[in-house]
PDB file of C-alpha atoms and ligand atoms in Angstrom:
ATOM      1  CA  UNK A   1      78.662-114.640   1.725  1.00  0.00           C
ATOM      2  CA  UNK A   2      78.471-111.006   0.078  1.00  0.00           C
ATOM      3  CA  UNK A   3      80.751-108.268   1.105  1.00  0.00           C
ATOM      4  CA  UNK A   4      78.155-106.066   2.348  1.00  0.00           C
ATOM      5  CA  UNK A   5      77.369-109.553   5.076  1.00  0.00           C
ATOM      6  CA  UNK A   6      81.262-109.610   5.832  1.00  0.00           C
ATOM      7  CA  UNK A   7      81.245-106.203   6.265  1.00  0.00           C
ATOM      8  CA  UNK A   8      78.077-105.498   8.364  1.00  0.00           C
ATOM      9  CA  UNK A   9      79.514-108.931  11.345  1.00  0.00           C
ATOM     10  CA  UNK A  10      82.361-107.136  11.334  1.00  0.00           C
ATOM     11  CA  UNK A  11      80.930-103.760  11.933  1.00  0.00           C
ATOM     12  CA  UNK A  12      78.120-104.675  14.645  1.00  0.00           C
ATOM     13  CA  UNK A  13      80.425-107.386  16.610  1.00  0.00           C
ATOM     14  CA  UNK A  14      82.850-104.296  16.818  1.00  0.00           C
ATOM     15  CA  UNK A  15      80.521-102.084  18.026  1.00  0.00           C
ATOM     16  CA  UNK A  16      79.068-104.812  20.382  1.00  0.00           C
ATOM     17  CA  UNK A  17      82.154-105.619  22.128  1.00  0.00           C
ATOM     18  CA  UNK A  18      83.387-101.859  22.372  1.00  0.00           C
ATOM     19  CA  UNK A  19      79.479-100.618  23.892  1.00  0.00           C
ATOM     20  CA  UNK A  20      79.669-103.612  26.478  1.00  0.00           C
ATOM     21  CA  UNK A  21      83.341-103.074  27.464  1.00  0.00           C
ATOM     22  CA  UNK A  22      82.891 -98.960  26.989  1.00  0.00           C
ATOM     23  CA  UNK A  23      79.908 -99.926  30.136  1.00  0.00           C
ATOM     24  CA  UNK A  24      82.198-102.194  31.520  1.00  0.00           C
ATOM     25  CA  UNK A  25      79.401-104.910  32.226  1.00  0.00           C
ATOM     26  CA  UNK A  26      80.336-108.869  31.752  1.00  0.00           C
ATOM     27  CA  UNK A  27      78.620-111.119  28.860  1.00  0.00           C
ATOM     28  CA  UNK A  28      75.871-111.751  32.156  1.00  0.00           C
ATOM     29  CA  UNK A  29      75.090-108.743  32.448  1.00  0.00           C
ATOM     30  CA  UNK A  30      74.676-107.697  29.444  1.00  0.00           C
ATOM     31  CA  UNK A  31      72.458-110.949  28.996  1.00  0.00           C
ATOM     32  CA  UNK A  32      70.217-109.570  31.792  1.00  0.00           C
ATOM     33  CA  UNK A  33      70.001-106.308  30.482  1.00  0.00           C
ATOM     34  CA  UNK A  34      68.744-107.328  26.685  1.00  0.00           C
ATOM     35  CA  UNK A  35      66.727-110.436  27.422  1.00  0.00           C
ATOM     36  CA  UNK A  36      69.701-111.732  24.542  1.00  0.00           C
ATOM     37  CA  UNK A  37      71.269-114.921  25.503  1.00  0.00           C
ATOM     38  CA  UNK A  38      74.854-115.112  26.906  1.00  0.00           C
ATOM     39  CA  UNK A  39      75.777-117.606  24.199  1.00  0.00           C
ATOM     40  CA  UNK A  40      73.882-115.656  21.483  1.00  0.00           C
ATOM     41  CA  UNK A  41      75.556-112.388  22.601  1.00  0.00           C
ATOM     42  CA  UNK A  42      79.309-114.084  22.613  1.00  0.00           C
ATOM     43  CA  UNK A  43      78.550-115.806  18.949  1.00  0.00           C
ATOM     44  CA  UNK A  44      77.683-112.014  17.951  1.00  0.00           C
ATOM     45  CA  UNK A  45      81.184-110.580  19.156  1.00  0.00           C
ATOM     46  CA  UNK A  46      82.967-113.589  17.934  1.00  0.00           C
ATOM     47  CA  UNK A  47      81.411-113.236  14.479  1.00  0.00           C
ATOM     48  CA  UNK A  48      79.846-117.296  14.777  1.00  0.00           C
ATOM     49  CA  UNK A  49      76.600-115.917  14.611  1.00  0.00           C
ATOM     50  CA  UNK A  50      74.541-113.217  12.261  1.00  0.00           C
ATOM     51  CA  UNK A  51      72.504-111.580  14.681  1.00  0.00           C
ATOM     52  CA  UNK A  52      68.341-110.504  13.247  1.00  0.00           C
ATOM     53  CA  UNK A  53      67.292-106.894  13.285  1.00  0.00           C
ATOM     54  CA  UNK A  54      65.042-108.194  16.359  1.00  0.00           C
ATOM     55  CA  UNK A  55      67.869-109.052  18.237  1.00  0.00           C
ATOM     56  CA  UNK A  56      69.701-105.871  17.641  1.00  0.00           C
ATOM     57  CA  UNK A  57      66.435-103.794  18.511  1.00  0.00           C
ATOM     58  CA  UNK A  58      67.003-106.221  21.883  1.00  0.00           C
ATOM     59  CA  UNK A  59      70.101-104.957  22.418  1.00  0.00           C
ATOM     60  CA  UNK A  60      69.998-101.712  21.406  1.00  0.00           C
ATOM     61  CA  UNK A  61      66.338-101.174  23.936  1.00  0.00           C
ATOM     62  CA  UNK A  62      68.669-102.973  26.930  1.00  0.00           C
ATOM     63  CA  UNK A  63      71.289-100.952  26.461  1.00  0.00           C
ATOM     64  CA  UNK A  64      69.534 -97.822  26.259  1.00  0.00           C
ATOM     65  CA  UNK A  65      70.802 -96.289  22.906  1.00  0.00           C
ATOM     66  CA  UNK A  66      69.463 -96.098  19.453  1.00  0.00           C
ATOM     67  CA  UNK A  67      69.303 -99.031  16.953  1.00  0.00           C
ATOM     68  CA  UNK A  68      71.981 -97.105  14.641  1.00  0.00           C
ATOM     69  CA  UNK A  69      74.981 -97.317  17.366  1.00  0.00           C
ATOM     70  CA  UNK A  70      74.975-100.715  16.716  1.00  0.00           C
ATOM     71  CA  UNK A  71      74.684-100.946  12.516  1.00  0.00           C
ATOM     72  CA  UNK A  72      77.421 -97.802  12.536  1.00  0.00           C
ATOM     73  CA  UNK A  73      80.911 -97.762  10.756  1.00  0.00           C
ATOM     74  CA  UNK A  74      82.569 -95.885  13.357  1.00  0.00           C
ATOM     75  CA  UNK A  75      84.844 -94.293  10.226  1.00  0.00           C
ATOM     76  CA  UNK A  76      81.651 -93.482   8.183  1.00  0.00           C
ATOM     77  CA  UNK A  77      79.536 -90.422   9.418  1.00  0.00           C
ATOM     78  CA  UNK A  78      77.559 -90.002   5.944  1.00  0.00           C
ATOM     79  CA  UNK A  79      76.707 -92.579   3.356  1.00  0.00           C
ATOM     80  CA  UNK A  80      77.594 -95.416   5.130  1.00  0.00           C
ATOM     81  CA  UNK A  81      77.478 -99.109   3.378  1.00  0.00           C
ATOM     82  CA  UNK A  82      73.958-100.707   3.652  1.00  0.00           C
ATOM     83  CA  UNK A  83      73.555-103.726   6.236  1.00  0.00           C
ATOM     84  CA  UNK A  84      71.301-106.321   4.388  1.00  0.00           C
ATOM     85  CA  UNK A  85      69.927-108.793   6.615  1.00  0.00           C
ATOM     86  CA  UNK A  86      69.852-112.678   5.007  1.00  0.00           C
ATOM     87  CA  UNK A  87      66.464-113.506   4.142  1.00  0.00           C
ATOM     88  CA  UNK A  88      65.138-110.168   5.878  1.00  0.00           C
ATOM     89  CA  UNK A  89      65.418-106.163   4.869  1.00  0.00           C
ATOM     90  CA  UNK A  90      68.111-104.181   4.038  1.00  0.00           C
ATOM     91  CA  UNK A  91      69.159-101.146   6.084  1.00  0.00           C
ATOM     92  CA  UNK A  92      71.111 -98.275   5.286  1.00  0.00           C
ATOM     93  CA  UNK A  93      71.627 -95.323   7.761  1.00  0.00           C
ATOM     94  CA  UNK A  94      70.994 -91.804   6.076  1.00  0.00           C
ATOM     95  CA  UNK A  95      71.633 -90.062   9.292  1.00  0.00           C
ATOM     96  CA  UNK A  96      73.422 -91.200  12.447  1.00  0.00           C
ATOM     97  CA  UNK A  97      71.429 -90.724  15.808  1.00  0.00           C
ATOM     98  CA  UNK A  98      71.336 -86.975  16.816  1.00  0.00           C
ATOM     99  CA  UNK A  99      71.239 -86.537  20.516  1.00  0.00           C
ATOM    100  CA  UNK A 100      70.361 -83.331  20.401  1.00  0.00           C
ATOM    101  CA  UNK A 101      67.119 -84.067  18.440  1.00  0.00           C
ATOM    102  CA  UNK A 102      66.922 -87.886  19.463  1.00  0.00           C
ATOM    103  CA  UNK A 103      66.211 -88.353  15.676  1.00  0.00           C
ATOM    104  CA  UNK A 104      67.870 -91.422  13.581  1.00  0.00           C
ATOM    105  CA  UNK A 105      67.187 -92.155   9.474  1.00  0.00           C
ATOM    106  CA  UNK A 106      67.722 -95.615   7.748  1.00  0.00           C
ATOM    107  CA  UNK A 107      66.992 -96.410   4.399  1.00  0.00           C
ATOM    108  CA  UNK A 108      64.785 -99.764   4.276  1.00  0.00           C
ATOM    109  CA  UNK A 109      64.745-101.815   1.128  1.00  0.00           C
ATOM    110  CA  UNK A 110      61.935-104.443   1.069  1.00  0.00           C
ATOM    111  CA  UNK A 111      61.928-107.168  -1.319  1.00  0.00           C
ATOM    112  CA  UNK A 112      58.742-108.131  -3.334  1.00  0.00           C
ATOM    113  CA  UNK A 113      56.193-109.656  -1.233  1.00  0.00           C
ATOM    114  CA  UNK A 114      58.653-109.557   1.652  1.00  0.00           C
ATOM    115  CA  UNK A 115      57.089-109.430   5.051  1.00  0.00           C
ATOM    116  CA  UNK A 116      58.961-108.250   7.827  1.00  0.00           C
ATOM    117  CA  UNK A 117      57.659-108.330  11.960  1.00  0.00           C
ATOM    118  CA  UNK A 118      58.567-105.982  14.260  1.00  0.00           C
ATOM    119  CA  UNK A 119      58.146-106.171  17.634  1.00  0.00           C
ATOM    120  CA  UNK A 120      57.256-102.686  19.883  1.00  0.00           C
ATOM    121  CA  UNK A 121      59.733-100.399  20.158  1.00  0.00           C
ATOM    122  CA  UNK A 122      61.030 -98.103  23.405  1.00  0.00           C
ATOM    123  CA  UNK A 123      58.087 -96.461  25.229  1.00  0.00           C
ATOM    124  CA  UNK A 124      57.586 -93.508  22.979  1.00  0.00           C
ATOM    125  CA  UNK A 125      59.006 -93.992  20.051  1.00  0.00           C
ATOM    126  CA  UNK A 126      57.533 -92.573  16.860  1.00  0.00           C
ATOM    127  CA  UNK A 127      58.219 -93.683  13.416  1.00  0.00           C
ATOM    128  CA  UNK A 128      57.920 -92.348   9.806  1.00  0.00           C
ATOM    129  CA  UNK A 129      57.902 -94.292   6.491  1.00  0.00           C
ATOM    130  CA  UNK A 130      58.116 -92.171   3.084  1.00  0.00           C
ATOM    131  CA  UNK A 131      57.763 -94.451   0.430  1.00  0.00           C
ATOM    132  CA  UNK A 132      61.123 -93.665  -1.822  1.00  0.00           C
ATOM    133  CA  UNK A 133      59.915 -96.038  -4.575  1.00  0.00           C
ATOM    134  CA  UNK A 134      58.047 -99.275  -5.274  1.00  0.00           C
ATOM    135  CA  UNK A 135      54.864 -99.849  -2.974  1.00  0.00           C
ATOM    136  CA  UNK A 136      54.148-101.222   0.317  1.00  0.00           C
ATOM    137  CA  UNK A 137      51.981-102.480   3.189  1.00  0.00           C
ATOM    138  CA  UNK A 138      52.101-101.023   6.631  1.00  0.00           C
ATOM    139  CA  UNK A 139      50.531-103.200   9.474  1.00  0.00           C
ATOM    140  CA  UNK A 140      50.021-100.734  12.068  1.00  0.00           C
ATOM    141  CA  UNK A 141      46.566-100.403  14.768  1.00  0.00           C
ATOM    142  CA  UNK A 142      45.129-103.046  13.407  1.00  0.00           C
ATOM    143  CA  UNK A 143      44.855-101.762  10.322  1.00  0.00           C
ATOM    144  CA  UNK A 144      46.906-102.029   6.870  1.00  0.00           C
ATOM    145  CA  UNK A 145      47.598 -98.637   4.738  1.00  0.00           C
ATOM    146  CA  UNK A 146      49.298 -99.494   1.185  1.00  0.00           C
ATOM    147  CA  UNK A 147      51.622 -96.913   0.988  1.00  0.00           C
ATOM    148  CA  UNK A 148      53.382 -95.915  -2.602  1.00  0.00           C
ATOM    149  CA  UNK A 149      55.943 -93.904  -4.374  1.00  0.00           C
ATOM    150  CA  UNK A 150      55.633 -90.340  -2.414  1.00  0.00           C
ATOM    151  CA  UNK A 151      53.768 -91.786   0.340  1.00  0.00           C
ATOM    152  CA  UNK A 152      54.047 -90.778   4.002  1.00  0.00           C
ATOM    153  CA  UNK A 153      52.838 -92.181   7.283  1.00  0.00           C
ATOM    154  CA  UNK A 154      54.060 -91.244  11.235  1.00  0.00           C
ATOM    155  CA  UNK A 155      52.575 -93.832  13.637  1.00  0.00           C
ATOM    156  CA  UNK A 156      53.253 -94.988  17.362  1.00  0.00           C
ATOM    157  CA  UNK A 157      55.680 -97.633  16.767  1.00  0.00           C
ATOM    158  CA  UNK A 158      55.780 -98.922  20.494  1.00  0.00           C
ATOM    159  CA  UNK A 159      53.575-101.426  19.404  1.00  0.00           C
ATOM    160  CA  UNK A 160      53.901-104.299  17.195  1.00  0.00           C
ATOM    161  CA  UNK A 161      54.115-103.012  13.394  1.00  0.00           C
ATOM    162  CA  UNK A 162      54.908-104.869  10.246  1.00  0.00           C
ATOM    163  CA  UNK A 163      55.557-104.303   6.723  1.00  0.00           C
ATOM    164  CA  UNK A 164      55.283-105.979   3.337  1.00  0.00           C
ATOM    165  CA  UNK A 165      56.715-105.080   0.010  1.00  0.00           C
ATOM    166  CA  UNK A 166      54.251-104.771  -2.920  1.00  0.00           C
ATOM    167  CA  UNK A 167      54.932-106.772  -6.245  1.00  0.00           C
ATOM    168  CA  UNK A 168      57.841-104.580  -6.908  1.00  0.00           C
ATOM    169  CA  UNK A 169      58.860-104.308  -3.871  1.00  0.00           C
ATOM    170  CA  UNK A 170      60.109-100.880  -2.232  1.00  0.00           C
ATOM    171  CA  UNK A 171      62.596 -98.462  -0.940  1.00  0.00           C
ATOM    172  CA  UNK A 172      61.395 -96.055   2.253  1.00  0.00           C
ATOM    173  CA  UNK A 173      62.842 -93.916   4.446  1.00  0.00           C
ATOM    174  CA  UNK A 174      62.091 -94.856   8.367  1.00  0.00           C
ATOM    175  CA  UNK A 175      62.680 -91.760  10.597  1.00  0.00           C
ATOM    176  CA  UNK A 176      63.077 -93.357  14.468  1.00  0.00           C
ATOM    177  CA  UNK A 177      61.978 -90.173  17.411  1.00  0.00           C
ATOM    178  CA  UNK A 178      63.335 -91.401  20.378  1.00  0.00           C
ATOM    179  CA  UNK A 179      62.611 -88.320  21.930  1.00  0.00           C
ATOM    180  CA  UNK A 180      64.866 -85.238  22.648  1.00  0.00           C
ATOM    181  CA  UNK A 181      67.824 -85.869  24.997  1.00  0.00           C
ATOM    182  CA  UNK A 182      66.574 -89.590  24.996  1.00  0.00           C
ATOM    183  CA  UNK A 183      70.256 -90.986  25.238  1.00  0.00           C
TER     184      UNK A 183
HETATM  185 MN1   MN B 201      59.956-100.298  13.440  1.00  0.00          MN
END
């Protein structure tokens, strides 16, 4: 296991544990709320278990706060350590959520010919992609748009949406709008 794994458990089974106790709600409840299994969401806080971007989105939409609470260092407001996923993306977070402008910013890295699912996002929610380097494949409406170096796209991401690096691979920034004053 890489430091950036042991780093990342650590960091999002802190940040579990602290949001559900910080709500004061029981492993149960919390269960209830994000559709997440009691056992699965324990495993997470205990560090047995290395939880999927999907499952964090789960948590994150239950909870009703932005994916980013749960991937951030609490010590690191800028240029904070990437998160990288085993087998799946890499995520870095460029800026924190802003509740004032309801606006989040990760850094996606996408390995070649990686595919990665997402499932629909909060009611609302509107994503960008600018393509940093590399090229890539955005599944979105039924459609697929190769993006490349200097490439933009905003879509409705509260629908299902995918994306697969090109033979090279690529690096994007991924804007989330949750809305002003969403949380
Ligand atoms: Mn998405």
């Amino acid at each position: 296991m890489g430091l950036l794994s042991a780093m990342r458990e650590d960091t999002i089974a802190q940040n579990l544990r602290r949001i559900r106790n910080e709500k004061g709600i029981s492993l149960s409840r919390a269960a209830d709320q994000t559709g997440v299994s009691k056992a699965m969401l324990g495993q997470i806080e205990r560090q047995e278990s290395s939880p999927t971007i999907a499952t964090l989105w789960k948590i994150s939409q239950g909870f009703g706060m932005p994916l980013s609470f749960l991937l951030q260092e609490v010590t690191c407001t800028e240029s904070c350590g990437a998160v990288r996923f085993p087998g799946s993306i890499s995520v870095r977070i460029v800026f924190p959520y802003d509740a004032m402008l309801g606006v989040e910013t990760f850094e996606i890295t996408l390995s070649p010919g990686q595919f990665h699912q997402s499932e629909a996002h909060v009611a609302g929610l509107v994503e960008d992609i600018f393509v940093l380097s590399g090229g890539m494949e955005l599944h979105v409406d039924e459609t697929e748009r190769q993006l490349s170096q200097g490439q933009a796209v905003r879509f409705a991401a509260d629908q299902p949406h995918a994306y697969r690096g090109l033979d090279e691979g690529a690096v994007f920034l991924n804007t989330h709008y949750y809305g002003r004053g969403a949380f």
